mmCIF file of C-alpha atoms and ligand atoms in Angstrom:
data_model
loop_
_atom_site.group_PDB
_atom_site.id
_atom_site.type_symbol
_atom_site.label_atom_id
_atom_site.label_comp_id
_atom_site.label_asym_id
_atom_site.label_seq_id
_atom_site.Cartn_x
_atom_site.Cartn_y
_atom_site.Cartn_z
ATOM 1 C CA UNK U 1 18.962 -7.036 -18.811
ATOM 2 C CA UNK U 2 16.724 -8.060 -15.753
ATOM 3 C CA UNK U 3 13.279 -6.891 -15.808
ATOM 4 C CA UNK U 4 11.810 -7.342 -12.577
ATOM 5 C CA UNK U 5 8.164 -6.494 -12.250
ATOM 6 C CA UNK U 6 7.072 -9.478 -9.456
ATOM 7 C CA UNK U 7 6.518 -5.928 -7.132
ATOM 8 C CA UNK U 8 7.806 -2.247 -6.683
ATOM 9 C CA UNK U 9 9.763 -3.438 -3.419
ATOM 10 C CA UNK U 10 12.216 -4.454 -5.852
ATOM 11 C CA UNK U 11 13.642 -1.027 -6.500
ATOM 12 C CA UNK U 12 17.215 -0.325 -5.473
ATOM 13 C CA UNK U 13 18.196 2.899 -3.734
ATOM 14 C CA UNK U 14 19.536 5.753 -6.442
ATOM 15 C CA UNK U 15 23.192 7.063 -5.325
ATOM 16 C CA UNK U 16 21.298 10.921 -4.562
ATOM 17 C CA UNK U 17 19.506 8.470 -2.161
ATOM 18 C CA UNK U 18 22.300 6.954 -1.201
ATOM 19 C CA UNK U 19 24.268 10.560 -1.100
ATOM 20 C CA UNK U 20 21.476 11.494 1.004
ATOM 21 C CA UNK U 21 21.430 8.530 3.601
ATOM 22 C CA UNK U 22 24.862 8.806 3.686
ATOM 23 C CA UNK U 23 25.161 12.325 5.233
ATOM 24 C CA UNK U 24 22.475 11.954 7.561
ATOM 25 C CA UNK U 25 22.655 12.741 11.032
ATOM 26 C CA UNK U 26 21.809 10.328 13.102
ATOM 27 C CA UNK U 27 20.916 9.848 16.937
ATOM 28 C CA UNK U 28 18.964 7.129 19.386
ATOM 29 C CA UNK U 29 15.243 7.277 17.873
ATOM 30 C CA UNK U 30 14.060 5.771 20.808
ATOM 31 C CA UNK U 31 15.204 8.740 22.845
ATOM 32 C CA UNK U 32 13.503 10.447 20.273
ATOM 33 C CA UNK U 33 16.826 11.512 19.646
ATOM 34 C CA UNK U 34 17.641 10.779 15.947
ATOM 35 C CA UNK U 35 17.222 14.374 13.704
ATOM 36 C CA UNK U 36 16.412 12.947 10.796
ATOM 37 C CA UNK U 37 13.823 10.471 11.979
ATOM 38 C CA UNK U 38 12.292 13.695 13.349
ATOM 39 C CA UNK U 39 12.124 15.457 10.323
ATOM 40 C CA UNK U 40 10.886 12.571 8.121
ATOM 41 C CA UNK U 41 7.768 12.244 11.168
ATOM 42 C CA UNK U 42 7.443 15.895 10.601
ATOM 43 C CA UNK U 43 7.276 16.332 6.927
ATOM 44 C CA UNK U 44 5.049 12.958 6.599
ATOM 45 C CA UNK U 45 2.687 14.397 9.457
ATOM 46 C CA UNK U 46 2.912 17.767 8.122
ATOM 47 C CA UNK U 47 1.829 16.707 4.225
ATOM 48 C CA UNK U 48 -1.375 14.547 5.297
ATOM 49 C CA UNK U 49 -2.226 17.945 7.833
ATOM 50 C CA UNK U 50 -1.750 15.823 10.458
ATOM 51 C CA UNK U 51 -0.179 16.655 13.890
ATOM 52 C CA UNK U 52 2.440 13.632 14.750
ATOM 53 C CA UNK U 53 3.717 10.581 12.937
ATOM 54 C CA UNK U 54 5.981 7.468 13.669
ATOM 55 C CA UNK U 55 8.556 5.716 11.204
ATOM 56 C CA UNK U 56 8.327 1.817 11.375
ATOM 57 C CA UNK U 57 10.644 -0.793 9.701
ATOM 58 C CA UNK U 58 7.670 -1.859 7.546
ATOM 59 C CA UNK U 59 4.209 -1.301 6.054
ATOM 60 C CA UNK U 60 2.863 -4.426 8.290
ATOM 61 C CA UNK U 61 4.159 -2.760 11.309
ATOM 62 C CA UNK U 62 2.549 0.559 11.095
ATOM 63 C CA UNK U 63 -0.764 -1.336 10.110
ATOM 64 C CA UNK U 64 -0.758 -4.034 13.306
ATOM 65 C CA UNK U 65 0.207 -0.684 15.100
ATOM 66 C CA UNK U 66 -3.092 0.853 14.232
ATOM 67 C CA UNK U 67 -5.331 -1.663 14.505
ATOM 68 C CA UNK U 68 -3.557 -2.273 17.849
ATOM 69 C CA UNK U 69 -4.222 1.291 19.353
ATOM 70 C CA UNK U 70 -7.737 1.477 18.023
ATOM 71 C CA UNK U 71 -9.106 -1.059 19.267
ATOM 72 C CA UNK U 72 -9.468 -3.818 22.755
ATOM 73 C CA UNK U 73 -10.497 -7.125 22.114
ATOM 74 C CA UNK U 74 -12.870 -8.555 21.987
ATOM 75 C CA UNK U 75 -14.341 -7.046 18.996
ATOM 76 C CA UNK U 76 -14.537 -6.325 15.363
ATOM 77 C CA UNK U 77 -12.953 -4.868 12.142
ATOM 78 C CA UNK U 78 -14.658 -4.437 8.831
ATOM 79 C CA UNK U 79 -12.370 -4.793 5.942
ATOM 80 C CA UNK U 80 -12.536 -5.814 2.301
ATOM 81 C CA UNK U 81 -11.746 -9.226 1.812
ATOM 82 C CA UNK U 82 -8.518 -8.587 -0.400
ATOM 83 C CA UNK U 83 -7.069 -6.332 2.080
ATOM 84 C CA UNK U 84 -3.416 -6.326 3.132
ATOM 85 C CA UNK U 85 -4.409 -6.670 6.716
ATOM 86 C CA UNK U 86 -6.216 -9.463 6.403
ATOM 87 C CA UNK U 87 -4.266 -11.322 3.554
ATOM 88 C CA UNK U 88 -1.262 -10.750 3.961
ATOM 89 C CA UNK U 89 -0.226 -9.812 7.450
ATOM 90 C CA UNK U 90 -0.149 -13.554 8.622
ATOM 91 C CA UNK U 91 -3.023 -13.056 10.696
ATOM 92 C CA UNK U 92 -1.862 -9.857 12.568
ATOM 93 C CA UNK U 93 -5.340 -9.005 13.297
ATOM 94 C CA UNK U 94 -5.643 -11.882 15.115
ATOM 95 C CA UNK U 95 -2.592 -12.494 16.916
ATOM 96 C CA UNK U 96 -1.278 -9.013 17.920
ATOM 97 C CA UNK U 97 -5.107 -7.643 18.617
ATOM 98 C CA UNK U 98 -7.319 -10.471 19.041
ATOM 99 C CA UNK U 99 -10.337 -9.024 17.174
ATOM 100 C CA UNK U 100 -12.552 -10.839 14.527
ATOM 101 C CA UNK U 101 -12.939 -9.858 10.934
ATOM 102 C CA UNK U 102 -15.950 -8.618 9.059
ATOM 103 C CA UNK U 103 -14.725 -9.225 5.934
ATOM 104 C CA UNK U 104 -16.514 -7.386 3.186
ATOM 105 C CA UNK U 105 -17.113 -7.813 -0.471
ATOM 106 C CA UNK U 106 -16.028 -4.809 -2.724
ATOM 107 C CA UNK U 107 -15.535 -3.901 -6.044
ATOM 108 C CA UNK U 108 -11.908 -4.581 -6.595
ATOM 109 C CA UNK U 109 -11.198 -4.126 -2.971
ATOM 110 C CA UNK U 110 -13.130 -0.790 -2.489
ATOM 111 C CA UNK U 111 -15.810 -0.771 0.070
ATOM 112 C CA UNK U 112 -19.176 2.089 -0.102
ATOM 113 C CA UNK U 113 -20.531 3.743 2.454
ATOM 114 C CA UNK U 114 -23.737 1.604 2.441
ATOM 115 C CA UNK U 115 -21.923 -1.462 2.905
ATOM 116 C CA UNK U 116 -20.101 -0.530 6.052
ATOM 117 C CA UNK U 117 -23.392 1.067 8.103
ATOM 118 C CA UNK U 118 -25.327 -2.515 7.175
ATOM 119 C CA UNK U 119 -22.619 -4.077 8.437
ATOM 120 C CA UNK U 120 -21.494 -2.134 11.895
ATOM 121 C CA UNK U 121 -22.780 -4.754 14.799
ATOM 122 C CA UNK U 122 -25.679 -3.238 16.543
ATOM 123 C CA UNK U 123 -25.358 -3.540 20.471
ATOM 124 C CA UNK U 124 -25.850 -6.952 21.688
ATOM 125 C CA UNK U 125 -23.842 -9.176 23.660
ATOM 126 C CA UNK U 126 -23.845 -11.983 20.881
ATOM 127 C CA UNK U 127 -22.172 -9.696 18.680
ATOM 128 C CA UNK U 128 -18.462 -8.778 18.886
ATOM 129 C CA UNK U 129 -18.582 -4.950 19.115
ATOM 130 C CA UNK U 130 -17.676 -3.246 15.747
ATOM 131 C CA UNK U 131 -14.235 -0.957 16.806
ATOM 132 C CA UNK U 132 -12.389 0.056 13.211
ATOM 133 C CA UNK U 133 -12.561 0.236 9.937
ATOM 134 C CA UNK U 134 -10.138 -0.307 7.864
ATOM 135 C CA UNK U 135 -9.885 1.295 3.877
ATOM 136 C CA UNK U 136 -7.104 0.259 1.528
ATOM 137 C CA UNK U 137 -6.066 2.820 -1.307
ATOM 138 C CA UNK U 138 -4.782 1.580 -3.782
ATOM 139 C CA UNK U 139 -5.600 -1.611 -3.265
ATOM 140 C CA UNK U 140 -2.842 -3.966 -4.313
ATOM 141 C CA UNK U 141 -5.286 -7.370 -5.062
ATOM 142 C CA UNK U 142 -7.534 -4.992 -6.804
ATOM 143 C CA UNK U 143 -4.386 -4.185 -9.352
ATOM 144 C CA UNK U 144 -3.957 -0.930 -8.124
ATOM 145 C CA UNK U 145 -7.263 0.590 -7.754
ATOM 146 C CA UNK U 146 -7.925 3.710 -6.489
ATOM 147 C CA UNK U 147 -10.963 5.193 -4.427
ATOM 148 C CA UNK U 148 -12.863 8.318 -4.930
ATOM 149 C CA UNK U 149 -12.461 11.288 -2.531
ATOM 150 C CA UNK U 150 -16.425 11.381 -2.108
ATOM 151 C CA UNK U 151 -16.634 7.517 -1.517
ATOM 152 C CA UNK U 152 -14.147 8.375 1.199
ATOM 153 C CA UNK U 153 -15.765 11.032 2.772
ATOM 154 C CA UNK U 154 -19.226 9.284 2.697
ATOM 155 C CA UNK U 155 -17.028 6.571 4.998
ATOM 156 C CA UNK U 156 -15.852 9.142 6.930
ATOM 157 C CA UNK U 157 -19.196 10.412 7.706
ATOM 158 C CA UNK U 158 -20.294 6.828 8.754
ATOM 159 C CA UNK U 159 -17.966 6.540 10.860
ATOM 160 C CA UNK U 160 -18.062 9.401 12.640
ATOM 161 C CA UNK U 161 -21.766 8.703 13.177
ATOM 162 C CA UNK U 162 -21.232 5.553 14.815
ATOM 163 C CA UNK U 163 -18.199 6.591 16.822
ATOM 164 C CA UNK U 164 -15.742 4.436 14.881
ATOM 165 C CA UNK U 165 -12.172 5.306 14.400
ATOM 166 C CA UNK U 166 -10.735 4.900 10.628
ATOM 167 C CA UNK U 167 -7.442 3.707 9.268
ATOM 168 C CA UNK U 168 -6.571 3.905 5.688
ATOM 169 C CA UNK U 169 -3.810 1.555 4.535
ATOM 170 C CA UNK U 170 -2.100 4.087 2.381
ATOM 171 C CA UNK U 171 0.658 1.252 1.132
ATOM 172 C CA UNK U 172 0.199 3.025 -2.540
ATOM 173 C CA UNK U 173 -1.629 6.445 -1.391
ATOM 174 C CA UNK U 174 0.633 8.457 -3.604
ATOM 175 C CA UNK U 175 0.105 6.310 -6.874
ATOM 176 C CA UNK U 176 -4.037 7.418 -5.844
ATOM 177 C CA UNK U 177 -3.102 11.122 -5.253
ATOM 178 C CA UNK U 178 -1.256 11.800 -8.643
ATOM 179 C CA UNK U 179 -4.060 9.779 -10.464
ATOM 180 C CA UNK U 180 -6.570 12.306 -8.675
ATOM 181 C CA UNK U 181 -7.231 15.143 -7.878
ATOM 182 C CA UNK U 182 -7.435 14.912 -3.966
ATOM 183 C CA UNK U 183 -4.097 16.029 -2.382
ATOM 184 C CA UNK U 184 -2.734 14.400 0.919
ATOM 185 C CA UNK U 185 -4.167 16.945 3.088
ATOM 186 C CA UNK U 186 -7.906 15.845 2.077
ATOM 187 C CA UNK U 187 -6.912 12.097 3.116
ATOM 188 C CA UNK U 188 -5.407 13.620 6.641
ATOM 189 C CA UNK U 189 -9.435 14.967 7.346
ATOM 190 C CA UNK U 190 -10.806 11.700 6.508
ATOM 191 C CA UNK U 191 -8.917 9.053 8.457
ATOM 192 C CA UNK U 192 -7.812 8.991 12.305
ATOM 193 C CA UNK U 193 -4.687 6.997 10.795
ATOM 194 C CA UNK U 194 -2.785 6.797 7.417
ATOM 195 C CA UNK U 195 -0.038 3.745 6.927
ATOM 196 C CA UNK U 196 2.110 4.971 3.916
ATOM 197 C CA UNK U 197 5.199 2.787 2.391
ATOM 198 C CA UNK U 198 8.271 4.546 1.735
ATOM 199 C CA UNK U 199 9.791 1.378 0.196
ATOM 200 C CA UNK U 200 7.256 0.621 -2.551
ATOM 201 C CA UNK U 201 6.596 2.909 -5.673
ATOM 202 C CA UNK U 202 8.934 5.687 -3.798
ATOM 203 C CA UNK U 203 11.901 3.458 -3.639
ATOM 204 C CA UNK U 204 13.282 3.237 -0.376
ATOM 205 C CA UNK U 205 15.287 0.539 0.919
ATOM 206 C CA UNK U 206 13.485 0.295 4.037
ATOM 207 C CA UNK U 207 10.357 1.954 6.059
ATOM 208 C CA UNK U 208 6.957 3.010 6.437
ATOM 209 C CA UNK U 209 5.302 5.921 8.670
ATOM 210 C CA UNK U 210 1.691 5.943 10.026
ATOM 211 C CA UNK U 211 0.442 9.720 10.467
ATOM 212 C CA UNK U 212 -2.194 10.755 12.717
ATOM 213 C CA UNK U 213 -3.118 12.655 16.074
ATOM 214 C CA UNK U 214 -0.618 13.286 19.511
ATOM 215 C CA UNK U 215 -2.635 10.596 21.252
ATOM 216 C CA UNK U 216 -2.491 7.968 18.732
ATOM 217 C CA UNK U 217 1.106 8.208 17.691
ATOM 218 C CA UNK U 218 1.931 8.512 21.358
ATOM 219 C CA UNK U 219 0.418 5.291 22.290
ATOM 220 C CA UNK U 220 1.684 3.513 18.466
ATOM 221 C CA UNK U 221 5.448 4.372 19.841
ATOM 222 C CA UNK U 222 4.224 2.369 22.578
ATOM 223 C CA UNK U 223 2.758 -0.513 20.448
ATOM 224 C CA UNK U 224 6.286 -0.522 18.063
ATOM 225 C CA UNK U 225 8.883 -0.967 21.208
ATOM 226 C CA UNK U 226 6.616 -3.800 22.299
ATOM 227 C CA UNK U 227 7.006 -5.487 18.145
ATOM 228 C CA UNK U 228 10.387 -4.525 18.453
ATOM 229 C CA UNK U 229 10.381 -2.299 15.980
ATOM 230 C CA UNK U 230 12.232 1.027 17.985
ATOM 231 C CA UNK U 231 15.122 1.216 16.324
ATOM 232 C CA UNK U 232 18.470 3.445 17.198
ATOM 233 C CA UNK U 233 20.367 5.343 14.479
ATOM 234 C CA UNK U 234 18.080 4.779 11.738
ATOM 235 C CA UNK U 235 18.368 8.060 10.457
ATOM 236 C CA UNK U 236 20.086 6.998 7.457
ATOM 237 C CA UNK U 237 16.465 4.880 6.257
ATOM 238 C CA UNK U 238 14.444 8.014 7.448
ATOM 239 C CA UNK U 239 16.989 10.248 4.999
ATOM 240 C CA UNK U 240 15.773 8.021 2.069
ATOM 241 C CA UNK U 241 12.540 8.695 3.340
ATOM 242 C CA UNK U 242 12.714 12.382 3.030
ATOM 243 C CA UNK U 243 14.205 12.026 -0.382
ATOM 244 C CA UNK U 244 11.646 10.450 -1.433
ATOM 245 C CA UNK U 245 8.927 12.419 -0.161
ATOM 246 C CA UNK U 246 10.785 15.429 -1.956
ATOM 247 C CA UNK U 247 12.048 13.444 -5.339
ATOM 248 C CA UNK U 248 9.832 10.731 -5.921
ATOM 249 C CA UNK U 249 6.298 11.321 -5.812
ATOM 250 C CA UNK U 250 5.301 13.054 -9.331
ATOM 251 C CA UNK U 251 7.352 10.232 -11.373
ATOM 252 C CA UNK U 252 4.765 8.042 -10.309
ATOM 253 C CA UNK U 253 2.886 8.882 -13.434
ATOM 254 C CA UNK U 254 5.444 7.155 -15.395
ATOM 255 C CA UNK U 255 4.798 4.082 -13.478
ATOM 256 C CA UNK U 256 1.341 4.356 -14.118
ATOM 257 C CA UNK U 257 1.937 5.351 -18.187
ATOM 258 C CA UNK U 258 4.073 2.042 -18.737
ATOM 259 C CA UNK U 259 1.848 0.187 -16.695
ATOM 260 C CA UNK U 260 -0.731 1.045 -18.935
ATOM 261 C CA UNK U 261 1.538 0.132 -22.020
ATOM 262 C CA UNK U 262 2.195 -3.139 -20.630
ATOM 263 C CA UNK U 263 -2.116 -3.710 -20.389
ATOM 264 C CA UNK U 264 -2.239 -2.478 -24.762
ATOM 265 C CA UNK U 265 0.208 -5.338 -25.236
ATOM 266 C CA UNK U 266 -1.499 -8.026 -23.163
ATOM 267 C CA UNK U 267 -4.539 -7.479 -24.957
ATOM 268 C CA UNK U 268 -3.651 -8.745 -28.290
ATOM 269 C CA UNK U 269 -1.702 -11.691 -26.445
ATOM 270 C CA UNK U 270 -3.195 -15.086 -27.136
ATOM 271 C CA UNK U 271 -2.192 -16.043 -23.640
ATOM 272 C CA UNK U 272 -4.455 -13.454 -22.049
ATOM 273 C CA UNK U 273 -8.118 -14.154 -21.396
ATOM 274 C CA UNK U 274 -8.827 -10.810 -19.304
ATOM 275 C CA UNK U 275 -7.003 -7.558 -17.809
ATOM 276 C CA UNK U 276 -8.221 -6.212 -15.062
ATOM 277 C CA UNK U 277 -8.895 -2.516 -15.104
ATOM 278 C CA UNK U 278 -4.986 -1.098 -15.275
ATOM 279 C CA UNK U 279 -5.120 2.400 -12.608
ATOM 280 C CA UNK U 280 -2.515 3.141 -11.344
ATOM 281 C CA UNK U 281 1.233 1.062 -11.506
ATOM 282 C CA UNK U 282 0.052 -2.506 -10.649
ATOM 283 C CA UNK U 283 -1.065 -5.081 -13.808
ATOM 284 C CA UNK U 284 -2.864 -8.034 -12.904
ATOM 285 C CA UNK U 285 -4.273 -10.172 -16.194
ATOM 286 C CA UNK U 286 -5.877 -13.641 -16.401
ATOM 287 C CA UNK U 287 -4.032 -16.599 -18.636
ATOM 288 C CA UNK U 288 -6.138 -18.646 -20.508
ATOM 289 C CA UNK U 289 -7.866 -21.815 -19.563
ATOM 290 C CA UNK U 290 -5.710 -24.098 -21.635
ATOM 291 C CA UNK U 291 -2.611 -22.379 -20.115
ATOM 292 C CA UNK U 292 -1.305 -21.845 -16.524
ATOM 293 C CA UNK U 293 0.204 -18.938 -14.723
ATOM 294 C CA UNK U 294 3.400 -20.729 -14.014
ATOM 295 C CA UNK U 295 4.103 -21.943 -17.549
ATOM 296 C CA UNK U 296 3.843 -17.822 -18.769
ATOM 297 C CA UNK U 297 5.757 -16.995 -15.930
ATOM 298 C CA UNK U 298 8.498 -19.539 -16.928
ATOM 299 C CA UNK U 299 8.173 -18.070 -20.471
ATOM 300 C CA UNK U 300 8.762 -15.138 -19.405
ATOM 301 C CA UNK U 301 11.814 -16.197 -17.202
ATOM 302 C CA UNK U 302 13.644 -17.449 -20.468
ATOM 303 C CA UNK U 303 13.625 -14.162 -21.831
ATOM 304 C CA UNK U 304 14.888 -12.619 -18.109
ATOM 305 C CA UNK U 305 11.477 -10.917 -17.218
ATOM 306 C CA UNK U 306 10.249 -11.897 -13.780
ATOM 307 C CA UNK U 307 6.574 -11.309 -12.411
ATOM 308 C CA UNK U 308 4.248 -13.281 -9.826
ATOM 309 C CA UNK U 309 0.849 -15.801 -9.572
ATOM 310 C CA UNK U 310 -1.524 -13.757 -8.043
ATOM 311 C CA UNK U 311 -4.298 -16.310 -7.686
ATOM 312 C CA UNK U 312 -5.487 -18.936 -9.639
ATOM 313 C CA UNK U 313 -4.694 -17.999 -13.532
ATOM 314 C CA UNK U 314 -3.890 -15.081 -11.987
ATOM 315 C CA UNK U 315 -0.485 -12.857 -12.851
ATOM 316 C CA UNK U 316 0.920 -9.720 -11.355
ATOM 317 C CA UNK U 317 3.489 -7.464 -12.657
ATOM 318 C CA UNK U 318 4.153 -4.200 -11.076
ATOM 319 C CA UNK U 319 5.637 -1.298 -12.957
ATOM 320 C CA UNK U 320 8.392 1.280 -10.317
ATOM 321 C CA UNK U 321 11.317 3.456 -10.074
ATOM 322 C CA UNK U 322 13.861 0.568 -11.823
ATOM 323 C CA UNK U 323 11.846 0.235 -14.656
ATOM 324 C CA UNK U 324 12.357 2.323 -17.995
ATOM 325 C CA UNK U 325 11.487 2.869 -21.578
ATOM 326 C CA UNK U 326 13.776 0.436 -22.872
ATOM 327 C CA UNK U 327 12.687 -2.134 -20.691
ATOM 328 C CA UNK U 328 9.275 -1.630 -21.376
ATOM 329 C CA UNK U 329 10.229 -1.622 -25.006
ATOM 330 C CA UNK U 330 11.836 -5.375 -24.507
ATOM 331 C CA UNK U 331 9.066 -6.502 -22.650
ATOM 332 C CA UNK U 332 6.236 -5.231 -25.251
ATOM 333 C CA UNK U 333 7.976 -7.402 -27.957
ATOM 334 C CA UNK U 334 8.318 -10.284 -25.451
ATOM 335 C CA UNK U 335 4.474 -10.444 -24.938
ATOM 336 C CA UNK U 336 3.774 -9.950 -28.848
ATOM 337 C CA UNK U 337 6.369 -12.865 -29.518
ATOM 338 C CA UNK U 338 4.769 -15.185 -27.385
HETATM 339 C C1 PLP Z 1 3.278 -3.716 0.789
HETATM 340 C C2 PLP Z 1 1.994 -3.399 1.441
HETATM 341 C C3 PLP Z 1 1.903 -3.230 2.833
HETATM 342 C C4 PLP Z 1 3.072 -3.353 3.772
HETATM 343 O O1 PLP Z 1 4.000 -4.258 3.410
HETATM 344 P P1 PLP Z 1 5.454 -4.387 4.056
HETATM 345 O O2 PLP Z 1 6.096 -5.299 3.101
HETATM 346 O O3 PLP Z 1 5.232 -4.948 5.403
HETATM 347 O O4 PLP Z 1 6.087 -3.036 4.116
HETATM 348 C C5 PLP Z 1 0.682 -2.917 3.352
HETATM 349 N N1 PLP Z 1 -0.392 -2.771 2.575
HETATM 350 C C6 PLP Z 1 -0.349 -2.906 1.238
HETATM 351 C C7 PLP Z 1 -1.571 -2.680 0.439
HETATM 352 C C8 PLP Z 1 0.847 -3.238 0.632
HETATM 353 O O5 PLP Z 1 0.886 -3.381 -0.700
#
């Protein structure tokens, strides 16, 4: 038995998925022709109360995408500093848009209100003009932490004062929603774009979609050709899409229940000097100073369970769809054992 917890990408499709890709039909999406890519845009847009939406090969894509249409270099986006786009996008922001980073301090990845107005360039040709902001939720380097729907809106209200357009990475927005009680719909006021991965907690194979207005998602079909990311009869990844959207969204809890087993273990381990705050799926703990995050991840190789560094003394393990009881069970005594 293989426990894999080094990220919730790892989760391989279910045969309903498959059943479902399978019988999908299928057309050329960049005709706009493919019915099922249709329907997943529809059903994403639809669920966030938005009015169009675009399916992308990846979670990177429909990110670049939106920082692409929102913005004209030169100028400015103000992010936390663990974000996705500016971690872990090999410089995206840079190369596809050209635009400098205001990179902000949060706590665990989650910006306020405040923080952003003090920090929105004023108008003055030294100054690269302020054009997005960019919100993360959950954010992954903050192990899965989720932001409050009147933090949110008190972003939303800043940036509608100052004219600025707002993007939520939604990688993980479903692991927030079930955790609170804010449904889709209340993100889909609040941000001018939403990124949400099909492929993480919700176990597709492939895919992510960005939701937002006509304008936007007219201009980010634009953006994907140009990344090469229109694809032809990819109904049968936009068919996983929809069955997870329908199958896979209130099982999330589970995630976030074992998750939270995993964090009782690890703190009676001797190995482990802190936890940080367990949310939603996504464990990240601190080894001790006389140990190293490599030799407890080789440790925990002998006995077949895999998980990642995450920063100095730093390790992640994610909790998803191919993870159970009795795994959980195996790993439990693992960590006590150790
Ligand atoms: C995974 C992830 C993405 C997108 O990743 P892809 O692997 O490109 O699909 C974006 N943001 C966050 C927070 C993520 O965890």
């Amino acid at each position: 038995m293989l426990i894999d917890l080094r990220s919730d990408t790892v989760t391989k499709p279910t045969p309903e998925m498959k059943e479902a890709m399978f019988s999908a039909p299928v057309g050329d999406d960049v005709f706009g022709e493919d019915p099922t890519i249709n329907q997943l845009e529809k059903m994403a847009a639809e669920m966030f109360g938005k009015e169009a939406a675009i399916f992308a090969p990846s979670g990177t894509m429909t990110n670049q995408i939106a920082i692409k249409i929102h913005t004209s270099a030169p100028g400015e986006v103000i992010c936390d500093e663990l974000s996705h786009i500016y971690k872990y996008e090999g410089g995206g922001i840079g190369f596809n848009s050209g635009l400098s980073v205001r990179l902000l301090k949060g706590d665990r990845g989650r910006l306020t209100a405040n923080q952003i107005e003090e920090n929105i360039n004023p108008d003055d040709v030294h100054l690269p003009p302020t054009q997005l902001i960019s919100l993360e939720n959950t954010c992954n380097k903050g192990a899965g932490s989720i932001y409050e729907l009147n933090d949110m809106q008190a972003i939303a209200q800043v940036a509608k004062k100052h004219n600025l357009p707002l993007h939520l990475d939604g990688a993980r927005i479903f692991n927030a929603i079930i955790e609170k009680d804010y449904s889709a719909n209340d993100i889909g006021q609040l941000f001018d774009t939403i990124s949400v991965c099909l492929s993480k907690g919700l176990g597709c194979p492939v895919g992510s979609v960005l939701v937002g207005d006509e304008k936007n998602i007219k201009k980010a079909r634009r953006i994907r050709k140009i990344l090469g990311g229109g694809m032809r009869q990819a109904g049968i990844l936009a068919a996983a899409g929809i069955y997870a959207l329908e199958n896979n969204i209130s099982r999330l809890k589970d995630d976030h229940n074992r998750a939270k087993a995993i964090g009782e273990a690890l703190k009676n381990a001797s190995f482990v000097k802190d936890i940080m705050p367990i949310e939603t799926n996504i464990v990240v703990f601190y080894v001790q100073d006389n140990t190293t995050p490599e030799a407890i991840l080789e440790k925990l190789k002998e006995k077949n369970i895999l998980a990642v560094k995450f920063g100095p003394q730093m390790i992640r393990m994610v909790t998803h769809l191919d993870f159970d009881d009795k795994q959980l069970d195996h790993l439990c005594k693992t960590i006590k054992n150790m």
